[in-house]
Short mmCIF file of C-alpha atoms in Angstrom, two decimals:
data_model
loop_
_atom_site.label_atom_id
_atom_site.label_comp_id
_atom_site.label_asym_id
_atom_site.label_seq_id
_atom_site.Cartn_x
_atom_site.Cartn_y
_atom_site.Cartn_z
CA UNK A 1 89.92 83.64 122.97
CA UNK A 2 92.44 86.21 121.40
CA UNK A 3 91.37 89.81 120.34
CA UNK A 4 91.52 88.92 116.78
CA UNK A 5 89.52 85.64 117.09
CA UNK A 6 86.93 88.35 119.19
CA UNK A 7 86.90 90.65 116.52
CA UNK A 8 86.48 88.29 113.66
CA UNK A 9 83.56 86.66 115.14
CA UNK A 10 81.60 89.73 115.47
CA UNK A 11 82.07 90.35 111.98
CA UNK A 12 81.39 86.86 110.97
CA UNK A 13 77.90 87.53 113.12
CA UNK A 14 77.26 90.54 111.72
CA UNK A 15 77.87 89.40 107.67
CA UNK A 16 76.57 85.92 108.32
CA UNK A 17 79.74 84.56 107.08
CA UNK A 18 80.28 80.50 107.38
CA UNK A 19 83.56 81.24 108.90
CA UNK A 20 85.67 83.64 111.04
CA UNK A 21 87.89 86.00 108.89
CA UNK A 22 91.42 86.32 109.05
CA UNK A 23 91.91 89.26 111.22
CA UNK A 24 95.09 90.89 112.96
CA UNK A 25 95.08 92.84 116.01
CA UNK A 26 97.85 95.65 117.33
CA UNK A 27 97.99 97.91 120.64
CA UNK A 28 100.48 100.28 118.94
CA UNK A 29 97.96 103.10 120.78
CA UNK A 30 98.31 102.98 124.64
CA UNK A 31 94.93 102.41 125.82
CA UNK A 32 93.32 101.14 121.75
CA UNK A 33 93.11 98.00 120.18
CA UNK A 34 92.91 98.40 116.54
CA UNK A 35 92.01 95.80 114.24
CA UNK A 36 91.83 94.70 110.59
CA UNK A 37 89.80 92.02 108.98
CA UNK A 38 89.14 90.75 105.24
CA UNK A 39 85.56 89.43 104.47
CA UNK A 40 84.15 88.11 101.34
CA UNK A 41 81.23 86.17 100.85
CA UNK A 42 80.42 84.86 96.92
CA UNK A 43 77.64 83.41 97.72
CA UNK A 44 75.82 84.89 100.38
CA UNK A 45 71.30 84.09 101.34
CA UNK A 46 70.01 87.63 101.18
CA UNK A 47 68.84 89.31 104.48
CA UNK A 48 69.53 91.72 106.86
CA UNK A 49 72.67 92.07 108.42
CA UNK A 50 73.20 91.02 112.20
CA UNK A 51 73.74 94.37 114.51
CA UNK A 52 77.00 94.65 116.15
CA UNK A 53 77.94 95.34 119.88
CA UNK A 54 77.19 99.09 120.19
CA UNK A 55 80.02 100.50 121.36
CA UNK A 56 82.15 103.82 120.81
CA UNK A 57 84.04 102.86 118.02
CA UNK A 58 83.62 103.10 114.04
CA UNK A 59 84.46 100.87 111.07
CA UNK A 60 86.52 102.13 108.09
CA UNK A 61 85.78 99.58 105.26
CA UNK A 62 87.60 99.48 102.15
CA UNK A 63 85.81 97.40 99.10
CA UNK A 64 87.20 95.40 96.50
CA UNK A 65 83.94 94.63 95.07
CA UNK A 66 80.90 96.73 93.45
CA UNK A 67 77.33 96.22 95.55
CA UNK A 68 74.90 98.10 93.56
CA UNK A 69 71.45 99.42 94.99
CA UNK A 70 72.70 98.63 98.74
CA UNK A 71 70.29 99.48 101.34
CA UNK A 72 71.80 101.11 104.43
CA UNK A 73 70.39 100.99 107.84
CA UNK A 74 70.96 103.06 110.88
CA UNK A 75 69.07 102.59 114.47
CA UNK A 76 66.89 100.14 113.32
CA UNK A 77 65.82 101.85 109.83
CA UNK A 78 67.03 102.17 106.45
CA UNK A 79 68.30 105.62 105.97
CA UNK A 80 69.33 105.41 102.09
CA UNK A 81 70.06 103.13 98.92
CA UNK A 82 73.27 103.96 97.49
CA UNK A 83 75.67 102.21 94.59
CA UNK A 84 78.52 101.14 96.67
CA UNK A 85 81.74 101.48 94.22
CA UNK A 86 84.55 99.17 94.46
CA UNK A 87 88.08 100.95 95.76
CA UNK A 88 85.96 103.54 97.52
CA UNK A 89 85.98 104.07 101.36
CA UNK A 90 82.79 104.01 103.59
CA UNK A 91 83.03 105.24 107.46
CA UNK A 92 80.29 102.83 110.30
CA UNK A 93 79.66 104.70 113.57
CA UNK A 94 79.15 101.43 115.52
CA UNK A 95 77.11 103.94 118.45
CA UNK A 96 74.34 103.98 115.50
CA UNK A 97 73.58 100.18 114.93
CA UNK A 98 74.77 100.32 111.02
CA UNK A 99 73.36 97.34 109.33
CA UNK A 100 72.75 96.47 105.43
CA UNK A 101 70.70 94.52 103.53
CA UNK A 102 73.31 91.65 102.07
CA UNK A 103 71.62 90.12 98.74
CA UNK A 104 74.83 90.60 96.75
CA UNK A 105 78.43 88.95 96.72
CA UNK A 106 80.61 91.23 98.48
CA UNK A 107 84.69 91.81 99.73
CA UNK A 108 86.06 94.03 102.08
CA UNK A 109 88.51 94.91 104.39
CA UNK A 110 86.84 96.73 107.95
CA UNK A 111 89.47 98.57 109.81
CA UNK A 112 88.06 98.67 113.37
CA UNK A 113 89.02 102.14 115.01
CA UNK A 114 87.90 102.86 118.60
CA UNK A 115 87.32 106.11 120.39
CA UNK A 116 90.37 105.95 122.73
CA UNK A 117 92.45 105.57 119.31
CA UNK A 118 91.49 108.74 118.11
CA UNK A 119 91.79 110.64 121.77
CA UNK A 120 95.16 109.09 122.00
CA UNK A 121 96.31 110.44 118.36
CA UNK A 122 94.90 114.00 119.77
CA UNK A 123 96.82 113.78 122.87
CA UNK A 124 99.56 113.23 121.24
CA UNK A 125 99.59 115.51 118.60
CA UNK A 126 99.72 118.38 121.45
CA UNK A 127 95.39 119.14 119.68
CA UNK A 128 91.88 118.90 121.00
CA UNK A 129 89.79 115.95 121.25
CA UNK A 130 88.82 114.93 117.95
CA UNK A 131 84.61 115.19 117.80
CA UNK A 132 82.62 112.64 115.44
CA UNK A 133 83.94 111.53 112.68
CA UNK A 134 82.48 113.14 109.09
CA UNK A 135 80.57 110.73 107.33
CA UNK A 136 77.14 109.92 105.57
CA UNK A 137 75.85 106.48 105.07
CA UNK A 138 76.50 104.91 102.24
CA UNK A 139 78.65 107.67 100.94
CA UNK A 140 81.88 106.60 99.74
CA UNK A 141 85.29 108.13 99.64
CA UNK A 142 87.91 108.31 96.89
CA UNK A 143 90.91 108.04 99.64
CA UNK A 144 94.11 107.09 97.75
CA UNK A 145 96.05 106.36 101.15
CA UNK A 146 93.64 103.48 102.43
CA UNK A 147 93.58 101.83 99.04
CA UNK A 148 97.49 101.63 98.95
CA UNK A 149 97.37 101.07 103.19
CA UNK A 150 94.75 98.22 102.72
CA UNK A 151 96.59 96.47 99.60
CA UNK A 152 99.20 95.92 102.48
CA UNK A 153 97.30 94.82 104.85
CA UNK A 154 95.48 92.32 102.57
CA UNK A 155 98.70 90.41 101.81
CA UNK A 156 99.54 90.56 105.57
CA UNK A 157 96.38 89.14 105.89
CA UNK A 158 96.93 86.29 103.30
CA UNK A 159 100.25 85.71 104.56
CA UNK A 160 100.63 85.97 108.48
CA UNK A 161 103.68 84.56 109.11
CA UNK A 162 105.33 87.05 106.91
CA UNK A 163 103.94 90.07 108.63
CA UNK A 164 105.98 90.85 111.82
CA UNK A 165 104.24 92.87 114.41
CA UNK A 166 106.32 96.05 113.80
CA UNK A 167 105.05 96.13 109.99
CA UNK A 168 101.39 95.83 111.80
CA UNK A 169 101.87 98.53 114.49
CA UNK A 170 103.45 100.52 111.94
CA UNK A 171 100.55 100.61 109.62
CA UNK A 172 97.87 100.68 111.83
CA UNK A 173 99.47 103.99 113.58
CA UNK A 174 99.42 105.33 109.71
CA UNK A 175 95.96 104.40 109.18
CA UNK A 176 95.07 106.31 112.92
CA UNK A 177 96.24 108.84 111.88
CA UNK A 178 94.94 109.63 108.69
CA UNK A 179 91.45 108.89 109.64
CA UNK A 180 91.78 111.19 112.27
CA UNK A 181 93.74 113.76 109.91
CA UNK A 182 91.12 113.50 106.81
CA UNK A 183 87.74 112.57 108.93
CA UNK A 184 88.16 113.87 112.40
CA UNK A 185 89.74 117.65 111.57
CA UNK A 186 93.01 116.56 113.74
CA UNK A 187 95.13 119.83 113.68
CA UNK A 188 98.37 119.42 115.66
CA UNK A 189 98.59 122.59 117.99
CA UNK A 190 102.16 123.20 117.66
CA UNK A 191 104.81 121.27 115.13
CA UNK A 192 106.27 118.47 117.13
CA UNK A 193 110.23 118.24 117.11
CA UNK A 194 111.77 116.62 114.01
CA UNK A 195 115.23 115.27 115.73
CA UNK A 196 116.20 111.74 116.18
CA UNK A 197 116.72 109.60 119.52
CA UNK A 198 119.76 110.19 121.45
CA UNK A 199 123.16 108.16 121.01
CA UNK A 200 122.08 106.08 123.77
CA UNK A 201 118.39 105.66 122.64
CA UNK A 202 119.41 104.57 119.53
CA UNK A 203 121.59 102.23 120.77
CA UNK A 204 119.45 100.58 122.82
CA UNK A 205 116.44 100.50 120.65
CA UNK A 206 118.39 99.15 118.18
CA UNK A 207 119.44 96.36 120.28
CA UNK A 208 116.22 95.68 121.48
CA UNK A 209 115.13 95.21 117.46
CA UNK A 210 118.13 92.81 116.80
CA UNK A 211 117.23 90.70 119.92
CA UNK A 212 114.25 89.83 118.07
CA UNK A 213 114.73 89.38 114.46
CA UNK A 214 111.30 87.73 114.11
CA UNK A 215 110.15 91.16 114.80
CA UNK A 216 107.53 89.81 117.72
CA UNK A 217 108.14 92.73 119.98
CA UNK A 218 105.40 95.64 119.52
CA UNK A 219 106.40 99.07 118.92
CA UNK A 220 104.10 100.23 121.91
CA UNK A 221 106.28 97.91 124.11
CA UNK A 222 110.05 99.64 122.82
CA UNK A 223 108.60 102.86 123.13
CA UNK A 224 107.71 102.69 126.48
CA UNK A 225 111.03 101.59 127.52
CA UNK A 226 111.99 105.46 126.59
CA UNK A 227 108.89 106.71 127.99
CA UNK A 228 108.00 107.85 124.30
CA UNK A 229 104.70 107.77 122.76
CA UNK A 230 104.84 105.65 119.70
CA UNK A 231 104.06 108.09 117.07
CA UNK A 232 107.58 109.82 118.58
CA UNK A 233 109.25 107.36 118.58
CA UNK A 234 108.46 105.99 115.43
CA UNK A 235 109.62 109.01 113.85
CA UNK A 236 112.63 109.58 116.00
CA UNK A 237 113.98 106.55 114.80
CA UNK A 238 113.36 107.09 111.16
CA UNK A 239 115.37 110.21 111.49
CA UNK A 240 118.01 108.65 113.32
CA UNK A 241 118.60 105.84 111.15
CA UNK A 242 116.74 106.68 108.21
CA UNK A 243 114.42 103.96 107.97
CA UNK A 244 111.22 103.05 110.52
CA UNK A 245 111.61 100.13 112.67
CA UNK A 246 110.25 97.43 110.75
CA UNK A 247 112.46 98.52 107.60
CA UNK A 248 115.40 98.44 109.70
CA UNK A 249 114.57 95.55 111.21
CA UNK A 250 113.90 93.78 107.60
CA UNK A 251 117.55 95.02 106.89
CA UNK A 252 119.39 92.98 110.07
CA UNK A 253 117.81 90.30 108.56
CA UNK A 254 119.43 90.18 105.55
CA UNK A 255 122.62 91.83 106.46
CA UNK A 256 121.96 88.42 109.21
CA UNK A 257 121.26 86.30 106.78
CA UNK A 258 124.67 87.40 104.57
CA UNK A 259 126.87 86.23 107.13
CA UNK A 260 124.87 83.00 107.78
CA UNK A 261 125.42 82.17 104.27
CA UNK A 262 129.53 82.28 104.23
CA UNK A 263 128.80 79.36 105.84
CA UNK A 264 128.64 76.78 103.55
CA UNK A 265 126.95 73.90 105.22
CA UNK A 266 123.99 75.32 106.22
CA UNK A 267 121.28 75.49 103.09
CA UNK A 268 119.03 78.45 102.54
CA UNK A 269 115.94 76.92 104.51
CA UNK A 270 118.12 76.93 107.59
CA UNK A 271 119.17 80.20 107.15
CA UNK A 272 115.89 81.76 106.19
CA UNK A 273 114.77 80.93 109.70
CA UNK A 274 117.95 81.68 111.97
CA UNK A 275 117.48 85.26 110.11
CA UNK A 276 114.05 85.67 111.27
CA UNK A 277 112.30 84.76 108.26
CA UNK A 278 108.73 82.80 107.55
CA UNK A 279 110.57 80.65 105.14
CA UNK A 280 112.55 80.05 102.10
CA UNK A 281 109.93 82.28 100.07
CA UNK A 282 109.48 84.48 102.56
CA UNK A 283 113.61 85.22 102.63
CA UNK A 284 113.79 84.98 98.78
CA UNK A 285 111.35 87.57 98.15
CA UNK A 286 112.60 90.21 100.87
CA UNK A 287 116.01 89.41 100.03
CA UNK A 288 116.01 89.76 96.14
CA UNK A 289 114.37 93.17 96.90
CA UNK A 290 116.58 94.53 98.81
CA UNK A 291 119.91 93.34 97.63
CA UNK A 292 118.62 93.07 93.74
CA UNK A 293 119.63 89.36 93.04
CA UNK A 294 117.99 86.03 94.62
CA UNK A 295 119.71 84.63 98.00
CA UNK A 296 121.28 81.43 96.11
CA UNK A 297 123.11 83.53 92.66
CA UNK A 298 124.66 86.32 96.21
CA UNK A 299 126.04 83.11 97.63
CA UNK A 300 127.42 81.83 95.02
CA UNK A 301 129.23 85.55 94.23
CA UNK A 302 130.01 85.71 97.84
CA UNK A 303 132.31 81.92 97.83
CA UNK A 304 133.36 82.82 94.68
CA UNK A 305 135.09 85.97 95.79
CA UNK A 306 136.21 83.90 99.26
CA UNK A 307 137.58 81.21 97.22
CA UNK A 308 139.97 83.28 95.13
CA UNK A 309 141.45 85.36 98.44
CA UNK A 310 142.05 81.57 100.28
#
């Protein structure tokens, strides 16, 4: 079974859902696995949620949905009833047995965020081990950054095979590290360095991205080829080329997908692929973003303008 499938059947045990969420999975940490998961149930039979695995991890859940009067349970007792308020986020120490009674509709995103993710964040932020997160159950948080990280990840989640793993290792590193940041105290000991890769490293990298357009390759994998942690690396890049990884990446598509389409026997389907696009839509929508007008009305500019130097 794959570590999302894992995942997404604990949480499909613990909500009593009728089937395993959509879930993706990233080891942009060395030693973590971080993963994030959409669950909704409309309909649900009211009782008790399942426990999950104890283990030392927590949950960051973001909800979509208002769940009035929910009862909250910790180590086998219900510690309070609390209004849970749509957009708000609510922190699940997983060492503590958090359960709920479910007698409501409810959706949610659960961010699952081990122990060794938030010691790795420390060690590499040069600052002590980051204690126990700050939290009371069933106490939400009005935290701007994972309502505008989540909406991300929820269209990642609706549409897979649009979200390369870069985009994925990206934002799960910027999730890490705000949780640890906002909920865990993490004070860097000393500024870290703010210059770039060198020549050579960004040469490389770079050629290492463009080798894989689809974008399969996980930042935790490049990195290590420089012996960087991914946090410096990530930013290295962005300062040597002034976008992160998956932006840049997103661009040699398109710049790919230009030349591809002087070519005039080869229809926009064919290139959407070749360029490391899902599909058509996929390329259309990334595309018109970037450039400003749709794929089809920048070919027909580009043969225009080739036609009248021939």
């Amino acid at each position: 079974m794959t570590q999302a499938g894992a995942f997404a059947q604990k949480l499909e045990r613990f909500l009593h859902l009728k089937d395993a969420p959509p879930t993706l999975v990233t080891r942009s940490l060395r030693s973590a696995e971080l993963a994030v998961t959409e669950t909704r149930d409309d309909h649900p039979i009211t009782r008790l949620s399942e426990s999950m695995p104890p283990e030392d991890a927590y949950l960051v859940s973001l909800k979509f949905r208002d769940f009035a009067d929910c009862e909250c349970w910790e180590r086998g007792r219900c510690v309070v009833k609390s209004d849970i308020r749509a957009g708000a986020t609510y922190l699940y120490d997983l060492k503590r047995d958090p359960r709920y009674v479910i007698d409501k509709p409810f959706h949610s995103l659960f961010f699952h965020l081990p122990r060794s993710a938030l010691d790795d964040m420390a060690r590499q932020s040069g600052a002590p081990r980051i204690g126990e997160l700050a939290y009371q159950p069933g106490v939400g948080h009005d935290d701007m950054t994972i309502r505008h990280l989540g909406a991300s990840f929820l269209a990642a989640l609706r549409q897979p095979e649009e979200a390369n793993q870069l985009f994925i290792d990206h934002m799960m590193l910027a999730l890490t590290a705000h949780v640890a940041t906002t909920y865990g105290g993490l004070r860097r000991a000393a500024e870290p360095a703010r210059g770039g890769l060198a020549p050579w490293q960004v040469k490389r990298a770079c050629e290492r991205l463009e080798s894989d357009l689809r974008g399969k390759l996980s930042l935790e994998k490049i990195a290590a080829e420089f012996d960087l942690s991914v946090s410096h690396f990530s930013r290295a890049f962005r300062v040597s080329t002034g976008l992160p990884p998956h932006q840049w990446l997103l661009r040699q598509r398109v710049d790919t997908a230009k030349q591809l389409m002087t070519v005039r026997d080869l229809s926009l389907a064919e290139i959407a692929i070749s360029a490391g696009f899902a599909n058509q839509s996929h390329f259309t929508r990334v595309f018109s973003s970037v450039v400003g007008i749709s794929p089809g009305m920048w070919r027909r500019e580009a043969q225009g303008v080739l036609g009248s130097e021939t």
